[in-house]
């Protein structure tokens, strides 16, 4: 999952979407520690109470900001997967969009924070975040099924392999976003490509 704080390509709906865009921009500029209700209110010309009226809690604000960010990236992902290019090229494009750009990537920083907070969240909040994960999973499964059907990939259990690929990407993504020494995007992309070649190549 990559693309930290991509700018929306459509007019923002007032005022909720303005707040979400400002929250993502703040995370990109100053990290999660720089995101406060008071600062966010100043950025969009609202009081903290007005923001809480729309979101209730900071946890809800973070989750809705993540969902908003994923909507932007989801449109980009659908466009990439709709291109008339070989299925492996589209799979590589999905990997590129999935992974963070590097240390401090705001979208991945937000992902990790929201997942950490949802450990104690209610079932409804956890379900909404799971929906974001499953959108990537479904697209990945569809690519694996298509590649297996047209002979590009060896036959695989697409659901099972998609789960393994996402776990691989999540692990590498975490290393990238926290800036683990010796980890960079080019190296990670090479590791993932090698795994896909070994797993999906000719038997």
PDB file of C-alpha atoms in Angstrom:
ATOM      1  CA  UNK A   1       0.000   0.000   0.000  1.00  0.00           C
ATOM      2  CA  UNK A   2       1.867   3.269  -0.983  1.00  0.00           C
ATOM      3  CA  UNK A   3       1.122   6.870  -1.804  1.00  0.00           C
ATOM      4  CA  UNK A   4       1.292   8.795   1.401  1.00  0.00           C
ATOM      5  CA  UNK A   5      -0.980  11.773   1.128  1.00  0.00           C
ATOM      6  CA  UNK A   6      -2.091  11.828  -2.454  1.00  0.00           C
ATOM      7  CA  UNK A   7      -4.121  14.892  -3.241  1.00  0.00           C
ATOM      8  CA  UNK A   8      -7.760  14.201  -4.042  1.00  0.00           C
ATOM      9  CA  UNK A   9      -8.700  14.697  -7.657  1.00  0.00           C
ATOM     10  CA  UNK A  10     -12.139  16.033  -6.842  1.00  0.00           C
ATOM     11  CA  UNK A  11     -13.551  18.935  -4.904  1.00  0.00           C
ATOM     12  CA  UNK A  12     -13.658  18.379  -1.185  1.00  0.00           C
ATOM     13  CA  UNK A  13     -17.058  18.148   0.451  1.00  0.00           C
ATOM     14  CA  UNK A  14     -17.410  20.684   3.268  1.00  0.00           C
ATOM     15  CA  UNK A  15     -16.579  20.394   6.059  1.00  0.00           C
ATOM     16  CA  UNK A  16     -15.943  16.722   6.908  1.00  0.00           C
ATOM     17  CA  UNK A  17     -13.750  15.952   3.934  1.00  0.00           C
ATOM     18  CA  UNK A  18     -11.790  19.132   4.454  1.00  0.00           C
ATOM     19  CA  UNK A  19     -10.931  17.948   7.936  1.00  0.00           C
ATOM     20  CA  UNK A  20      -9.843  14.520   6.664  1.00  0.00           C
ATOM     21  CA  UNK A  21      -7.615  16.047   3.989  1.00  0.00           C
ATOM     22  CA  UNK A  22      -6.099  18.416   6.549  1.00  0.00           C
ATOM     23  CA  UNK A  23      -5.491  15.542   8.968  1.00  0.00           C
ATOM     24  CA  UNK A  24      -3.640  13.560   6.312  1.00  0.00           C
ATOM     25  CA  UNK A  25      -1.608  16.600   5.300  1.00  0.00           C
ATOM     26  CA  UNK A  26      -0.665  17.191   8.947  1.00  0.00           C
ATOM     27  CA  UNK A  27       0.487  13.587   9.364  1.00  0.00           C
ATOM     28  CA  UNK A  28       2.560  13.916   6.180  1.00  0.00           C
ATOM     29  CA  UNK A  29       4.185  17.123   7.407  1.00  0.00           C
ATOM     30  CA  UNK A  30       4.598  16.516  11.142  1.00  0.00           C
ATOM     31  CA  UNK A  31       3.713  12.893  11.864  1.00  0.00           C
ATOM     32  CA  UNK A  32       1.040  11.606  14.213  1.00  0.00           C
ATOM     33  CA  UNK A  33       2.448  13.489  17.186  1.00  0.00           C
ATOM     34  CA  UNK A  34       1.762  16.733  15.336  1.00  0.00           C
ATOM     35  CA  UNK A  35      -1.911  15.904  14.844  1.00  0.00           C
ATOM     36  CA  UNK A  36      -4.010  17.568  17.537  1.00  0.00           C
ATOM     37  CA  UNK A  37      -7.642  18.570  17.519  1.00  0.00           C
ATOM     38  CA  UNK A  38      -6.689  22.173  18.258  1.00  0.00           C
ATOM     39  CA  UNK A  39      -4.126  22.312  15.457  1.00  0.00           C
ATOM     40  CA  UNK A  40      -6.473  20.600  13.051  1.00  0.00           C
ATOM     41  CA  UNK A  41      -9.191  23.062  13.955  1.00  0.00           C
ATOM     42  CA  UNK A  42      -6.897  25.986  13.183  1.00  0.00           C
ATOM     43  CA  UNK A  43      -5.972  24.442   9.835  1.00  0.00           C
ATOM     44  CA  UNK A  44      -9.592  24.252   8.689  1.00  0.00           C
ATOM     45  CA  UNK A  45     -11.015  27.225  10.556  1.00  0.00           C
ATOM     46  CA  UNK A  46     -13.097  25.272  13.070  1.00  0.00           C
ATOM     47  CA  UNK A  47     -13.142  24.802  16.803  1.00  0.00           C
ATOM     48  CA  UNK A  48     -12.035  21.525  18.381  1.00  0.00           C
ATOM     49  CA  UNK A  49     -15.615  21.028  19.496  1.00  0.00           C
ATOM     50  CA  UNK A  50     -16.858  21.373  15.930  1.00  0.00           C
ATOM     51  CA  UNK A  51     -14.453  18.669  14.786  1.00  0.00           C
ATOM     52  CA  UNK A  52     -15.538  16.405  17.628  1.00  0.00           C
ATOM     53  CA  UNK A  53     -19.130  16.982  16.538  1.00  0.00           C
ATOM     54  CA  UNK A  54     -18.316  15.263  13.243  1.00  0.00           C
ATOM     55  CA  UNK A  55     -16.018  12.522  14.535  1.00  0.00           C
ATOM     56  CA  UNK A  56     -16.692  12.027  18.239  1.00  0.00           C
ATOM     57  CA  UNK A  57     -13.197  10.813  19.204  1.00  0.00           C
ATOM     58  CA  UNK A  58      -9.661  11.014  17.880  1.00  0.00           C
ATOM     59  CA  UNK A  59      -9.752   7.270  17.221  1.00  0.00           C
ATOM     60  CA  UNK A  60     -12.731   7.780  14.922  1.00  0.00           C
ATOM     61  CA  UNK A  61     -11.026  10.699  13.228  1.00  0.00           C
ATOM     62  CA  UNK A  62      -7.969   8.551  12.512  1.00  0.00           C
ATOM     63  CA  UNK A  63     -10.050   5.682  11.169  1.00  0.00           C
ATOM     64  CA  UNK A  64     -12.076   7.963   8.905  1.00  0.00           C
ATOM     65  CA  UNK A  65      -8.900   9.674   7.713  1.00  0.00           C
ATOM     66  CA  UNK A  66      -7.476   6.275   6.822  1.00  0.00           C
ATOM     67  CA  UNK A  67     -10.661   5.330   4.976  1.00  0.00           C
ATOM     68  CA  UNK A  68     -10.593   8.635   3.108  1.00  0.00           C
ATOM     69  CA  UNK A  69      -6.951   8.091   2.132  1.00  0.00           C
ATOM     70  CA  UNK A  70      -7.743   4.561   0.965  1.00  0.00           C
ATOM     71  CA  UNK A  71     -10.600   5.856  -1.178  1.00  0.00           C
ATOM     72  CA  UNK A  72      -8.139   8.094  -3.002  1.00  0.00           C
ATOM     73  CA  UNK A  73      -5.648   5.267  -3.453  1.00  0.00           C
ATOM     74  CA  UNK A  74      -8.412   2.815  -4.347  1.00  0.00           C
ATOM     75  CA  UNK A  75      -9.313   4.898  -7.395  1.00  0.00           C
ATOM     76  CA  UNK A  76      -5.669   4.837  -8.453  1.00  0.00           C
ATOM     77  CA  UNK A  77      -5.469   1.087  -7.885  1.00  0.00           C
ATOM     78  CA  UNK A  78      -8.591   0.404  -9.952  1.00  0.00           C
ATOM     79  CA  UNK A  79      -7.218   2.485 -12.812  1.00  0.00           C
ATOM     80  CA  UNK A  80      -3.909   0.590 -12.709  1.00  0.00           C
ATOM     81  CA  UNK A  81      -5.636  -2.799 -12.679  1.00  0.00           C
ATOM     82  CA  UNK A  82      -7.922  -1.821 -15.569  1.00  0.00           C
ATOM     83  CA  UNK A  83      -4.979  -1.155 -17.906  1.00  0.00           C
ATOM     84  CA  UNK A  84      -4.685  -3.475 -20.904  1.00  0.00           C
ATOM     85  CA  UNK A  85      -1.255  -4.802 -20.014  1.00  0.00           C
ATOM     86  CA  UNK A  86      -0.051  -8.290 -18.988  1.00  0.00           C
ATOM     87  CA  UNK A  87      -1.369  -9.547 -15.673  1.00  0.00           C
ATOM     88  CA  UNK A  88       2.116  -9.705 -14.131  1.00  0.00           C
ATOM     89  CA  UNK A  89       2.619  -6.036 -14.936  1.00  0.00           C
ATOM     90  CA  UNK A  90      -0.644  -5.221 -13.163  1.00  0.00           C
ATOM     91  CA  UNK A  91       0.390  -7.372 -10.203  1.00  0.00           C
ATOM     92  CA  UNK A  92       3.648  -5.435  -9.951  1.00  0.00           C
ATOM     93  CA  UNK A  93       1.647  -2.195 -10.071  1.00  0.00           C
ATOM     94  CA  UNK A  94      -0.512  -3.364  -7.161  1.00  0.00           C
ATOM     95  CA  UNK A  95       2.629  -4.182  -5.173  1.00  0.00           C
ATOM     96  CA  UNK A  96       4.000  -0.727  -5.890  1.00  0.00           C
ATOM     97  CA  UNK A  97       0.830   0.933  -4.651  1.00  0.00           C
ATOM     98  CA  UNK A  98       0.657  -1.283  -1.575  1.00  0.00           C
ATOM     99  CA  UNK A  99       4.149  -0.569  -0.263  1.00  0.00           C
ATOM    100  CA  UNK A 100       5.127   2.652   1.528  1.00  0.00           C
ATOM    101  CA  UNK A 101       7.480   5.072  -0.187  1.00  0.00           C
ATOM    102  CA  UNK A 102       9.922   4.904   2.708  1.00  0.00           C
ATOM    103  CA  UNK A 103      10.433   5.877   6.359  1.00  0.00           C
ATOM    104  CA  UNK A 104       7.612   7.935   7.822  1.00  0.00           C
ATOM    105  CA  UNK A 105       5.236   7.309   4.915  1.00  0.00           C
ATOM    106  CA  UNK A 106       2.082   8.994   6.310  1.00  0.00           C
ATOM    107  CA  UNK A 107      -0.446   6.508   5.003  1.00  0.00           C
ATOM    108  CA  UNK A 108       1.409   3.557   6.467  1.00  0.00           C
ATOM    109  CA  UNK A 109       2.112   5.460   9.666  1.00  0.00           C
ATOM    110  CA  UNK A 110      -1.626   5.944   9.981  1.00  0.00           C
ATOM    111  CA  UNK A 111      -2.342   2.284   9.162  1.00  0.00           C
ATOM    112  CA  UNK A 112      -0.069   1.115  11.980  1.00  0.00           C
ATOM    113  CA  UNK A 113      -1.555   3.557  14.467  1.00  0.00           C
ATOM    114  CA  UNK A 114      -5.139   2.642  13.617  1.00  0.00           C
ATOM    115  CA  UNK A 115      -4.426  -1.079  13.850  1.00  0.00           C
ATOM    116  CA  UNK A 116      -2.794  -0.533  17.239  1.00  0.00           C
ATOM    117  CA  UNK A 117      -5.789   1.450  18.490  1.00  0.00           C
ATOM    118  CA  UNK A 118      -8.350  -1.042  17.202  1.00  0.00           C
ATOM    119  CA  UNK A 119      -7.030  -3.710  19.549  1.00  0.00           C
ATOM    120  CA  UNK A 120      -9.378  -2.222  22.111  1.00  0.00           C
ATOM    121  CA  UNK A 121     -11.996  -0.875  19.674  1.00  0.00           C
ATOM    122  CA  UNK A 122     -15.498  -2.222  19.284  1.00  0.00           C
ATOM    123  CA  UNK A 123     -16.379  -4.819  16.674  1.00  0.00           C
ATOM    124  CA  UNK A 124     -17.888  -2.256  14.313  1.00  0.00           C
ATOM    125  CA  UNK A 125     -14.656  -0.242  14.137  1.00  0.00           C
ATOM    126  CA  UNK A 126     -12.575  -3.367  13.599  1.00  0.00           C
ATOM    127  CA  UNK A 127     -14.945  -4.483  10.849  1.00  0.00           C
ATOM    128  CA  UNK A 128     -14.594  -1.167   9.032  1.00  0.00           C
ATOM    129  CA  UNK A 129     -10.829  -1.428   9.056  1.00  0.00           C
ATOM    130  CA  UNK A 130     -10.971  -5.036   7.897  1.00  0.00           C
ATOM    131  CA  UNK A 131     -13.022  -3.866   4.912  1.00  0.00           C
ATOM    132  CA  UNK A 132     -10.030  -1.762   3.837  1.00  0.00           C
ATOM    133  CA  UNK A 133      -7.746  -4.792   4.003  1.00  0.00           C
ATOM    134  CA  UNK A 134     -10.181  -6.964   2.079  1.00  0.00           C
ATOM    135  CA  UNK A 135     -10.364  -4.513  -0.829  1.00  0.00           C
ATOM    136  CA  UNK A 136      -6.661  -5.157  -1.496  1.00  0.00           C
ATOM    137  CA  UNK A 137      -7.115  -8.883  -0.914  1.00  0.00           C
ATOM    138  CA  UNK A 138      -9.948  -9.182  -3.453  1.00  0.00           C
ATOM    139  CA  UNK A 139      -7.970  -7.384  -6.154  1.00  0.00           C
ATOM    140  CA  UNK A 140      -4.944  -9.565  -5.478  1.00  0.00           C
ATOM    141  CA  UNK A 141      -7.010 -12.748  -5.656  1.00  0.00           C
ATOM    142  CA  UNK A 142      -8.551 -11.611  -8.953  1.00  0.00           C
ATOM    143  CA  UNK A 143      -5.101 -11.065 -10.483  1.00  0.00           C
ATOM    144  CA  UNK A 144      -3.879 -14.488  -9.333  1.00  0.00           C
ATOM    145  CA  UNK A 145      -6.990 -16.178 -10.730  1.00  0.00           C
ATOM    146  CA  UNK A 146      -6.646 -14.349 -14.040  1.00  0.00           C
ATOM    147  CA  UNK A 147      -2.967 -15.225 -14.356  1.00  0.00           C
ATOM    148  CA  UNK A 148      -3.669 -18.858 -13.577  1.00  0.00           C
ATOM    149  CA  UNK A 149      -6.510 -18.987 -16.089  1.00  0.00           C
ATOM    150  CA  UNK A 150      -4.534 -17.568 -19.013  1.00  0.00           C
ATOM    151  CA  UNK A 151      -1.395 -19.599 -18.285  1.00  0.00           C
ATOM    152  CA  UNK A 152       0.771 -16.685 -17.119  1.00  0.00           C
ATOM    153  CA  UNK A 153       1.005 -18.131 -13.602  1.00  0.00           C
ATOM    154  CA  UNK A 154       1.162 -21.709 -12.428  1.00  0.00           C
ATOM    155  CA  UNK A 155      -2.094 -22.939 -10.825  1.00  0.00           C
ATOM    156  CA  UNK A 156      -2.326 -21.855  -7.187  1.00  0.00           C
ATOM    157  CA  UNK A 157      -4.847 -21.542  -4.392  1.00  0.00           C
ATOM    158  CA  UNK A 158      -5.459 -17.841  -5.010  1.00  0.00           C
ATOM    159  CA  UNK A 159      -7.072 -17.100  -1.651  1.00  0.00           C
ATOM    160  CA  UNK A 160      -4.298 -18.794   0.313  1.00  0.00           C
ATOM    161  CA  UNK A 161      -1.491 -17.265  -1.726  1.00  0.00           C
ATOM    162  CA  UNK A 162      -3.035 -13.788  -1.565  1.00  0.00           C
ATOM    163  CA  UNK A 163      -2.979 -14.037   2.233  1.00  0.00           C
ATOM    164  CA  UNK A 164       0.701 -15.003   2.155  1.00  0.00           C
ATOM    165  CA  UNK A 165       1.591 -12.212  -0.262  1.00  0.00           C
ATOM    166  CA  UNK A 166      -0.159  -9.604   1.876  1.00  0.00           C
ATOM    167  CA  UNK A 167       1.654 -10.873   4.962  1.00  0.00           C
ATOM    168  CA  UNK A 168       4.955 -10.576   3.087  1.00  0.00           C
ATOM    169  CA  UNK A 169       4.112  -7.057   1.955  1.00  0.00           C
ATOM    170  CA  UNK A 170       2.955  -6.039   5.434  1.00  0.00           C
ATOM    171  CA  UNK A 171       6.206  -7.250   6.966  1.00  0.00           C
ATOM    172  CA  UNK A 172       8.397  -5.446   4.474  1.00  0.00           C
ATOM    173  CA  UNK A 173       6.182  -2.356   4.655  1.00  0.00           C
ATOM    174  CA  UNK A 174       6.627  -2.177   8.417  1.00  0.00           C
ATOM    175  CA  UNK A 175      10.411  -2.380   7.998  1.00  0.00           C
ATOM    176  CA  UNK A 176      10.286   0.403   5.431  1.00  0.00           C
ATOM    177  CA  UNK A 177       8.030   2.784   7.327  1.00  0.00           C
ATOM    178  CA  UNK A 178      10.006   2.529  10.583  1.00  0.00           C
ATOM    179  CA  UNK A 179      13.280   2.960   8.689  1.00  0.00           C
ATOM    180  CA  UNK A 180      14.873  -0.365   9.574  1.00  0.00           C
ATOM    181  CA  UNK A 181      18.582  -0.020   8.689  1.00  0.00           C
ATOM    182  CA  UNK A 182      19.498  -1.755   5.451  1.00  0.00           C
ATOM    183  CA  UNK A 183      15.923  -1.684   4.147  1.00  0.00           C
ATOM    184  CA  UNK A 184      14.959   0.438   1.161  1.00  0.00           C
ATOM    185  CA  UNK A 185      12.143   0.359  -1.369  1.00  0.00           C
ATOM    186  CA  UNK A 186      14.240  -0.957  -4.263  1.00  0.00           C
ATOM    187  CA  UNK A 187      15.525  -3.871  -2.161  1.00  0.00           C
ATOM    188  CA  UNK A 188      12.037  -4.692  -0.939  1.00  0.00           C
ATOM    189  CA  UNK A 189      10.625  -4.611  -4.465  1.00  0.00           C
ATOM    190  CA  UNK A 190      13.385  -7.012  -5.559  1.00  0.00           C
ATOM    191  CA  UNK A 191      12.599  -9.431  -2.705  1.00  0.00           C
ATOM    192  CA  UNK A 192       8.885  -9.383  -3.531  1.00  0.00           C
ATOM    193  CA  UNK A 193       9.533  -9.876  -7.258  1.00  0.00           C
ATOM    194  CA  UNK A 194      11.782 -12.847  -6.490  1.00  0.00           C
ATOM    195  CA  UNK A 195       9.087 -14.402  -4.295  1.00  0.00           C
ATOM    196  CA  UNK A 196       6.455 -13.924  -7.003  1.00  0.00           C
ATOM    197  CA  UNK A 197       8.739 -15.392  -9.660  1.00  0.00           C
ATOM    198  CA  UNK A 198       9.453 -18.450  -7.533  1.00  0.00           C
ATOM    199  CA  UNK A 199       5.814 -18.916  -6.539  1.00  0.00           C
ATOM    200  CA  UNK A 200       4.017 -18.112  -9.780  1.00  0.00           C
ATOM    201  CA  UNK A 201       6.578 -19.029 -12.431  1.00  0.00           C
ATOM    202  CA  UNK A 202       6.534 -22.167 -14.584  1.00  0.00           C
ATOM    203  CA  UNK A 203       6.376 -25.408 -12.643  1.00  0.00           C
TER     204      UNK A 203
END
